[in-house]
Short mmCIF file of C-alpha atoms in Angstrom, two decimals:
data_model
loop_
_atom_site.label_atom_id
_atom_site.label_comp_id
_atom_site.label_asym_id
_atom_site.label_seq_id
_atom_site.Cartn_x
_atom_site.Cartn_y
_atom_site.Cartn_z
CA MET M 270 -14.51 28.36 -27.81
CA THR M 271 -15.26 24.75 -28.74
CA GLN M 272 -11.92 24.17 -30.44
CA PRO M 273 -9.70 25.04 -27.41
CA LEU M 274 -11.97 22.91 -25.21
CA ASP M 275 -11.60 19.99 -27.61
CA ARG M 276 -7.84 20.43 -27.61
CA ARG M 277 -7.71 20.46 -23.83
CA LEU M 278 -9.89 17.37 -23.67
CA ALA M 279 -7.74 15.59 -26.24
CA GLY M 280 -4.62 16.57 -24.31
CA ALA M 281 -6.07 15.23 -21.07
CA VAL M 282 -7.01 11.93 -22.70
CA GLN M 283 -3.55 11.69 -24.25
CA ARG M 284 -1.89 12.30 -20.90
CA VAL M 285 -4.03 9.77 -19.03
CA THR M 286 -3.48 7.02 -21.61
CA SER M 287 0.19 7.64 -22.38
CA THR M 288 1.57 8.19 -18.87
CA ALA M 289 1.25 6.55 -15.48
CA LEU M 290 0.61 9.64 -13.39
CA GLY M 291 2.01 10.27 -9.94
CA PRO M 292 5.07 7.98 -10.12
CA TYR M 293 6.58 9.43 -6.94
CA GLN M 294 3.28 9.40 -5.07
CA SER M 295 2.58 5.75 -5.95
CA ALA M 296 6.16 4.86 -4.99
CA ILE M 297 5.94 6.52 -1.58
CA VAL M 298 2.61 4.78 -0.92
CA ARG M 299 4.22 1.45 -1.86
CA ILE M 300 7.18 2.09 0.41
CA GLY M 301 5.03 3.36 3.27
CA PHE M 302 2.59 0.46 3.39
CA SER M 303 5.16 -2.27 2.80
CA LEU M 304 7.33 -0.76 5.55
CA THR M 305 4.38 -0.49 7.95
CA TRP M 306 3.31 -4.10 7.37
CA LEU M 307 6.90 -5.35 7.56
CA LEU M 308 7.56 -3.56 10.86
CA PHE M 309 4.32 -4.96 12.26
CA LEU M 310 5.21 -8.52 11.28
CA LEU M 311 8.70 -8.19 12.74
CA ARG M 312 7.39 -6.55 15.92
CA GLU M 313 4.88 -9.35 16.46
CA PHE M 314 7.21 -12.15 15.37
CA PRO M 315 7.56 -13.56 18.91
CA HIS M 316 3.74 -13.53 19.23
CA ARG M 317 2.87 -14.64 15.69
CA ARG M 318 1.46 -18.01 16.78
CA GLU M 319 -0.86 -16.38 19.30
CA LEU M 320 -2.03 -13.73 16.84
CA TYR M 321 -2.56 -15.70 13.65
CA GLY M 322 -1.29 -19.22 14.25
CA PRO M 323 -2.23 -22.47 15.95
CA ASP M 324 -1.72 -21.12 19.50
CA GLY M 325 -4.17 -18.24 19.20
CA PRO M 326 -7.51 -17.93 21.04
CA TRP M 327 -9.25 -17.79 17.67
CA GLY M 328 -8.89 -21.50 16.96
CA TRP M 329 -8.87 -23.45 13.73
CA ASP M 330 -12.53 -24.56 13.97
CA MET M 331 -13.73 -21.05 14.76
CA ALA M 332 -11.74 -19.64 11.83
CA GLN M 333 -13.22 -22.23 9.49
CA GLN M 334 -16.75 -21.35 10.58
CA LEU M 335 -16.14 -17.64 10.10
CA ILE M 336 -14.55 -18.06 6.67
CA ALA M 337 -17.44 -20.29 5.62
CA GLU M 338 -19.83 -17.44 6.47
CA ASN M 339 -17.99 -14.39 5.17
CA ARG M 340 -16.19 -16.26 2.34
CA ALA M 341 -12.99 -14.32 2.93
CA PHE M 342 -9.67 -15.36 1.44
CA THR M 343 -6.82 -16.80 3.49
CA VAL M 344 -4.24 -19.39 2.53
CA LEU M 345 -3.66 -20.18 6.21
CA LEU M 346 -6.73 -22.41 6.15
CA TRP M 347 -5.28 -24.55 3.39
CA SER M 348 -3.58 -26.57 6.12
CA ASP M 349 -3.54 -26.62 9.91
CA SER M 350 0.11 -27.64 10.18
CA ALA M 351 2.54 -25.39 12.03
CA ALA M 352 5.03 -25.68 9.16
CA TRP M 353 2.49 -24.23 6.71
CA PHE M 354 1.79 -21.30 9.02
CA GLU M 355 5.50 -20.57 9.43
CA ALA M 356 5.99 -20.72 5.66
CA VAL M 357 3.12 -18.29 5.00
CA TYR M 358 4.39 -15.89 7.66
CA ALA M 359 7.91 -16.04 6.24
CA VAL M 360 6.62 -15.38 2.71
CA ALA M 361 4.61 -12.41 3.99
CA VAL M 362 7.75 -10.94 5.58
CA LEU M 363 9.79 -11.59 2.43
CA ALA M 364 7.12 -10.02 0.21
CA GLY M 365 7.14 -6.93 2.42
CA VAL M 366 10.91 -6.60 2.06
CA LEU M 367 10.92 -7.12 -1.71
CA LEU M 368 7.99 -4.77 -2.30
CA LEU M 369 9.74 -2.15 -0.18
CA LEU M 370 12.84 -2.50 -2.36
CA GLY M 371 10.79 -2.60 -5.56
CA TRP M 372 12.06 -5.96 -6.81
CA ARG M 373 9.63 -7.52 -9.33
CA THR M 374 7.12 -4.98 -8.15
CA ARG M 375 4.12 -6.32 -10.03
CA THR M 376 4.59 -9.82 -8.68
CA MET M 377 5.49 -8.75 -5.17
CA SER M 378 2.42 -6.52 -4.96
CA VAL M 379 0.23 -9.58 -5.58
CA VAL M 380 2.17 -11.74 -3.10
CA PHE M 381 2.04 -8.86 -0.61
CA MET M 382 -1.74 -8.68 -1.02
CA VAL M 383 -2.10 -12.42 -0.50
CA GLY M 384 0.02 -12.23 2.67
CA VAL M 385 -1.98 -9.31 4.09
CA LEU M 386 -5.37 -10.90 3.34
CA SER M 387 -4.29 -14.32 4.60
CA LEU M 388 -3.05 -13.13 7.98
CA GLN M 389 -5.73 -10.54 8.64
CA ASN M 390 -8.63 -12.76 7.57
CA ARG M 391 -7.33 -15.60 9.72
CA SER M 392 -7.91 -13.56 12.91
CA ILE M 393 -10.04 -10.55 12.12
CA PHE M 394 -10.24 -9.36 15.73
CA MET M 395 -6.52 -8.69 15.99
CA GLY M 396 -5.12 -5.25 15.31
CA ASP M 397 -6.55 -1.76 15.14
CA GLY M 398 -7.97 0.58 12.53
CA GLY M 399 -4.68 0.62 10.66
CA ASP M 400 -5.30 -2.99 9.61
CA ASN M 401 -8.33 -1.93 7.59
CA VAL M 402 -6.30 0.70 5.74
CA ILE M 403 -3.50 -1.76 4.96
CA HIS M 404 -6.11 -4.32 3.88
CA LEU M 405 -7.58 -1.96 1.30
CA MET M 406 -4.33 -0.42 0.10
CA ALA M 407 -2.75 -3.85 -0.41
CA ILE M 408 -5.49 -4.54 -2.96
CA TYR M 409 -5.22 -1.14 -4.65
CA LEU M 410 -1.43 -1.37 -5.02
CA VAL M 411 -1.80 -4.42 -7.24
CA PHE M 412 -3.31 -2.23 -9.94
CA THR M 413 -0.69 0.53 -9.81
CA ARG M 414 2.67 0.83 -11.54
CA CYS M 415 4.29 1.71 -8.24
CA GLY M 416 7.82 0.68 -9.22
CA GLN M 417 8.53 3.43 -11.75
CA VAL M 418 10.89 5.25 -9.37
CA TRP M 419 12.73 4.43 -6.14
CA SER M 420 12.87 0.72 -6.93
CA LEU M 421 15.25 -1.96 -8.08
CA ASP M 422 13.02 -2.40 -11.12
CA ALA M 423 13.57 1.25 -12.09
CA ARG M 424 17.32 0.89 -11.66
CA ARG M 425 17.34 -2.24 -13.82
CA ALA M 426 15.29 -0.46 -16.49
CA ARG M 427 17.70 2.49 -16.55
CA ARG M 428 20.66 0.19 -17.04
CA GLN M 429 19.10 -1.58 -20.00
CA THR M 430 19.66 -0.28 -23.50
CA PRO M 431 16.79 -0.10 -26.00
CA GLY M 432 18.17 -3.05 -27.97
CA ASP M 433 18.49 -5.39 -25.02
CA GLY M 434 16.24 -8.40 -24.88
CA PRO M 435 14.50 -9.53 -21.71
CA ALA M 436 17.45 -11.38 -20.21
CA ASP M 437 15.37 -12.62 -17.35
CA ARG M 438 15.94 -15.70 -15.23
CA TRP M 439 13.86 -15.06 -12.15
CA GLY M 440 10.74 -13.95 -14.01
CA PRO M 441 9.83 -17.25 -15.69
CA VAL M 442 10.59 -19.18 -12.50
CA LEU M 443 8.32 -16.94 -10.40
CA TRP M 444 5.63 -17.04 -13.05
CA ALA M 445 5.66 -20.85 -13.22
CA VAL M 446 5.75 -21.38 -9.45
CA LEU M 447 2.94 -18.92 -8.76
CA GLY M 448 0.89 -20.40 -11.58
CA LEU M 449 1.28 -23.87 -10.09
CA LEU M 450 0.22 -22.67 -6.63
CA LEU M 451 -2.77 -20.87 -8.11
CA LEU M 452 -3.77 -23.99 -10.03
CA VAL M 453 -3.63 -26.09 -6.88
CA GLY M 454 -5.68 -23.54 -4.97
CA THR M 455 -8.29 -23.31 -7.72
CA LEU M 456 -8.67 -27.08 -8.19
CA THR M 457 -9.06 -27.62 -4.46
CA HIS M 458 -11.54 -24.69 -4.17
CA ARG M 459 -9.28 -22.82 -1.75
CA THR M 460 -9.46 -19.35 -3.22
CA GLY M 461 -12.09 -18.29 -0.71
CA GLY M 462 -15.05 -19.77 -2.56
CA GLU M 463 -15.52 -16.60 -4.61
CA TRP M 464 -15.29 -16.91 -8.38
CA TRP M 465 -14.26 -13.27 -8.81
CA LEU M 466 -11.15 -13.73 -6.70
CA ALA M 467 -9.99 -16.74 -8.69
CA LEU M 468 -10.73 -14.84 -11.90
CA LEU M 469 -8.75 -11.82 -10.69
CA LEU M 470 -5.70 -13.89 -9.73
CA TRP M 471 -5.75 -15.83 -12.99
CA THR M 472 -6.11 -12.58 -14.96
CA LEU M 473 -3.14 -11.06 -13.17
CA TRP M 474 -1.09 -14.18 -13.76
CA ALA M 475 -2.00 -14.44 -17.45
CA SER M 476 -1.39 -10.73 -18.05
CA GLN M 477 2.22 -11.13 -16.97
CA GLY M 478 2.70 -13.89 -19.51
CA VAL M 479 1.15 -11.78 -22.26
CA TRP M 480 3.26 -8.77 -21.24
CA TRP M 481 6.47 -10.78 -21.41
CA ALA M 482 5.56 -12.44 -24.71
CA VAL M 483 4.78 -9.12 -26.41
CA ASN M 484 8.00 -7.55 -25.15
CA ARG M 485 9.96 -10.61 -26.23
CA TRP M 486 8.65 -11.01 -29.75
CA ALA M 487 6.93 -7.72 -30.62
CA PRO M 488 8.66 -4.79 -28.86
CA GLY M 489 7.58 -1.40 -30.13
CA SER M 490 4.54 -2.85 -31.88
CA GLU M 491 0.89 -1.86 -31.63
CA PRO M 492 0.11 -4.66 -29.13
CA ARG M 493 2.91 -3.32 -26.92
CA THR M 494 1.47 0.19 -27.13
CA LEU M 495 -1.99 -1.16 -26.31
CA LEU M 496 -0.66 -2.93 -23.23
CA ASP M 497 0.96 0.30 -22.06
CA VAL M 498 -2.30 2.19 -22.53
CA VAL M 499 -4.25 -0.40 -20.53
CA ALA M 500 -1.61 -0.43 -17.78
CA ASN M 501 -1.58 3.37 -17.58
CA LEU M 502 -5.36 3.62 -17.42
CA THR M 503 -5.49 0.97 -14.70
CA HIS M 504 -2.76 2.69 -12.73
CA ASN M 505 -4.36 6.12 -12.97
CA ALA M 506 -7.77 4.77 -11.99
CA ALA M 507 -6.28 2.96 -8.98
CA LEU M 508 -4.47 6.14 -7.93
CA VAL M 509 -7.76 8.05 -8.04
CA VAL M 510 -9.39 5.32 -5.93
CA ILE M 511 -6.60 5.59 -3.35
CA MET M 512 -7.09 9.36 -3.15
CA ALA M 513 -10.85 8.96 -2.86
CA GLU M 514 -10.40 6.35 -0.13
CA VAL M 515 -8.25 8.69 1.95
CA CYS M 516 -10.79 11.51 1.54
CA LEU M 517 -13.61 9.15 2.50
CA ILE M 518 -11.78 8.02 5.64
CA TYR M 519 -11.28 11.59 6.84
CA ALA M 520 -14.71 12.81 5.80
CA THR M 521 -16.58 10.01 7.58
CA ALA M 522 -14.35 10.24 10.66
CA GLY M 523 -14.82 13.99 10.88
CA TRP M 524 -18.58 14.00 10.38
CA TYR M 525 -19.11 11.19 12.86
CA LYS M 526 -17.07 13.10 15.42
CA ILE M 527 -19.25 16.17 14.92
CA GLN M 528 -22.27 14.14 16.02
CA GLY M 529 -20.64 13.09 19.29
CA SER M 530 -21.34 15.17 22.39
CA ARG M 531 -17.78 14.81 23.69
CA TRP M 532 -16.37 16.22 20.48
CA GLN M 533 -18.93 19.01 20.54
CA ASP M 534 -17.91 20.18 24.03
CA GLY M 535 -14.19 19.70 23.21
CA SER M 536 -13.44 17.07 25.87
CA ALA M 537 -13.11 13.96 23.66
CA LEU M 538 -9.33 13.73 23.86
CA TYR M 539 -9.38 13.73 27.66
CA TYR M 540 -10.82 10.22 27.98
CA PRO M 541 -8.29 8.16 25.96
CA LEU M 542 -5.51 10.02 27.77
CA LYS M 543 -6.87 8.55 31.02
CA LEU M 544 -7.07 4.93 29.80
CA ASP M 545 -4.14 2.71 30.76
CA TYR M 546 -4.31 0.93 27.40
CA PHE M 547 -3.66 4.20 25.53
CA THR M 548 -1.05 5.74 27.82
CA PRO M 549 2.45 4.49 27.00
CA TRP M 550 3.80 7.67 28.62
CA PRO M 551 1.57 8.26 31.68
CA ALA M 552 3.38 11.40 32.79
CA LEU M 553 2.99 13.05 29.37
CA SER M 554 -0.64 11.97 29.11
CA ASP M 555 -1.42 13.39 32.55
CA LEU M 556 0.30 16.64 31.62
CA LEU M 557 -1.85 17.09 28.51
CA ALA M 558 -5.04 15.90 30.16
CA GLY M 559 -4.50 18.40 32.98
CA SER M 560 -4.84 21.35 30.60
CA GLY M 561 -8.41 21.95 29.52
CA LEU M 562 -7.29 24.44 26.86
CA ILE M 563 -4.93 21.97 25.17
CA VAL M 564 -7.57 19.23 25.23
CA MET M 565 -10.17 21.55 23.69
CA VAL M 566 -7.83 22.90 21.00
CA LEU M 567 -6.68 19.40 19.97
CA SER M 568 -10.23 18.02 19.97
CA TYR M 569 -11.69 20.83 17.88
CA GLY M 570 -8.61 20.99 15.67
CA THR M 571 -8.86 17.28 14.85
CA VAL M 572 -12.48 17.63 13.76
CA MET M 573 -11.89 20.75 11.69
CA VAL M 574 -8.87 19.31 9.86
CA GLN M 575 -10.62 16.03 9.03
CA VAL M 576 -13.81 17.68 7.81
CA ALA M 577 -12.05 20.38 5.82
CA PHE M 578 -9.37 18.32 4.10
CA PRO M 579 -11.46 16.84 1.21
CA PHE M 580 -12.62 20.37 0.32
CA THR M 581 -9.08 21.76 0.04
CA LEU M 582 -7.74 19.44 -2.65
CA PHE M 583 -8.12 22.10 -5.34
CA ASN M 584 -6.14 24.65 -3.36
CA ARG M 585 -2.57 23.45 -3.26
CA LYS M 586 -1.29 25.69 -0.50
CA VAL M 587 -4.16 25.05 1.91
CA LYS M 588 -4.07 21.34 1.11
CA ASN M 589 -0.37 21.11 1.91
CA VAL M 590 -0.87 22.90 5.23
CA LEU M 591 -3.68 20.55 6.29
CA LEU M 592 -1.71 17.56 5.02
CA ALA M 593 1.20 18.48 7.27
CA ALA M 594 -1.22 18.99 10.15
CA MET M 595 -2.75 15.55 9.68
CA MET M 596 0.64 13.86 9.52
CA LEU M 597 1.66 15.62 12.73
CA GLU M 598 -1.64 14.54 14.26
CA HIS M 599 -0.92 10.89 13.45
CA ALA M 600 2.61 11.23 14.77
CA GLY M 601 1.06 12.53 18.00
CA ILE M 602 -1.35 9.58 18.09
CA ALA M 603 1.59 7.19 17.74
CA LEU M 604 3.42 8.89 20.61
CA LEU M 605 0.59 9.68 23.01
CA LEU M 606 -1.82 6.78 22.44
CA GLY M 607 0.67 4.03 21.59
CA LEU M 608 -0.73 3.25 18.12
CA PRO M 609 2.39 3.39 15.92
CA PHE M 610 1.25 1.08 13.15
CA PHE M 611 -2.13 2.77 12.77
CA SER M 612 -0.33 6.11 12.53
CA LEU M 613 2.22 4.79 10.03
CA ALA M 614 -0.57 3.38 7.86
CA MET M 615 -2.43 6.69 7.83
CA ILE M 616 0.73 8.70 7.11
CA ALA M 617 1.49 6.34 4.23
CA ALA M 618 -2.03 6.90 2.89
CA ASP M 619 -1.71 10.68 3.29
CA ALA M 620 1.53 10.58 1.29
CA VAL M 621 -0.43 10.11 -1.93
CA PHE M 622 -1.19 13.87 -1.77
CA LEU M 623 2.40 15.02 -1.23
CA PRO M 624 3.72 17.41 -3.91
CA THR M 625 6.03 15.93 -6.53
CA SER M 626 8.65 18.63 -5.97
CA PHE M 627 8.85 17.78 -2.27
CA LEU M 628 9.12 14.05 -2.99
CA ARG M 629 11.88 14.63 -5.54
CA ARG M 630 13.85 16.73 -3.06
CA LEU M 631 13.29 14.10 -0.39
CA GLY M 632 14.46 11.35 -2.71
CA GLY M 633 17.54 13.37 -3.67
CA ARG M 634 18.49 13.92 -0.04
CA VAL M 635 18.00 10.25 0.83
CA ALA M 636 20.08 9.21 -2.18
CA GLY M 637 22.76 11.72 -1.22
CA ALA M 638 22.87 10.41 2.34
CA ARG M 639 23.08 6.86 1.01
CA ASP M 640 25.96 7.77 -1.30
CA ARG M 641 27.82 9.46 1.55
CA VAL M 642 27.39 6.41 3.78
CA LEU M 643 28.52 4.08 1.00
CA ARG M 644 31.20 6.58 -0.06
CA ARG M 645 30.12 6.61 -3.68
CA PRO M 646 31.90 9.40 -5.59
CA VAL M 647 29.40 9.56 -8.45
CA ARG M 648 25.68 8.82 -8.56
CA ILE M 649 23.61 8.49 -11.71
CA PRO M 650 20.75 11.00 -11.36
CA GLU M 651 17.25 9.63 -11.38
CA GLN M 652 15.02 10.42 -14.35
CA ARG M 653 12.21 12.89 -13.92
CA ALA M 654 9.65 10.34 -14.97
CA THR M 655 9.58 6.78 -16.16
CA PRO M 656 6.48 6.55 -18.34
CA GLY M 657 7.13 2.90 -19.05
CA GLU M 658 9.08 2.75 -22.30
CA ARG M 659 11.18 -0.12 -21.01
CA ALA M 660 8.94 -1.24 -18.17
CA GLY M 661 7.86 -4.85 -18.35
CA ARG M 662 10.89 -6.24 -20.15
CA THR M 663 10.89 -9.07 -17.69
CA LEU M 664 8.24 -11.74 -17.41
CA VAL M 665 7.30 -10.92 -13.83
CA GLY M 666 8.46 -7.41 -12.88
#
């Protein structure tokens, strides 16, 4: 009895250390959140100065006082010039595009995080609940290997042969430029005043240099294997944290709703449907609000799905049914209540639980549609998994 248990335990440890689990799930989370943030920035581009810039009601002095109290991180307070704000906003948009495409995924995930934290911490009263989800997931994505599939990095890795060296031009340039910016921020005490943040950014920056050096001069060696093990463990732990975060969001939301009298009598949905702020389609909202049965079913159904979901993770069929129900619920919130970016953020978070077989079929259909549009006669099939044999051949990837 003990020997099979030991073998199973050894197999589990081997799998966790040798493979970055959930490559398709981490990729869809990367794509979902980068797309959500990018669409938000583009949608609010005409209003960017009022939301986060010099023309906003939350002025420079007020932002400085708040940051001094909560010690949050934002590069927008490095300078009060309009040119600096425009540059930061442009970099945030560019980082969203490049992370979506999976170009230099490790680096872009850090730049993406800096852009999200900088804009959101500059004006914390802007946005809705989706901002909090993006805020957290932007940090978690830094620790994942989310470019294993569906990325330009993965395509570049497939095209390299095992004997190729790291013919990399952009990596050293990005590494040097980001290191210089980080040095300036650290010396001028502009990393938010928190030592742990500066330490984290310097660790991430130094790890890229070590990764490149080992791949350049000691490929296939024990140090290279050790780096892969550390990267896989970090990725797998971050993926577990993302899953736990999603469960926590739904569990707390569901249990808080149970305590509310409007949710208990099934009338909670009626009230937002009667608020002008949450009625982009007044006729549709009035139609739903006029049916007491529909309001009751949707109110009770929302509570039951949110409370039950964390308990169904070990039953694949039930979990998939509730997952589809929650995604449809968020799609309904986007349509009925006019909260598209909140809904997109939650759907992107839910995607971490999607089955691998479904994601592979989805990726195959998207690739097939792309090939038909581009009229490509032959497409190289994607690998089933990219455990990282050739990952990290570039300095900043």
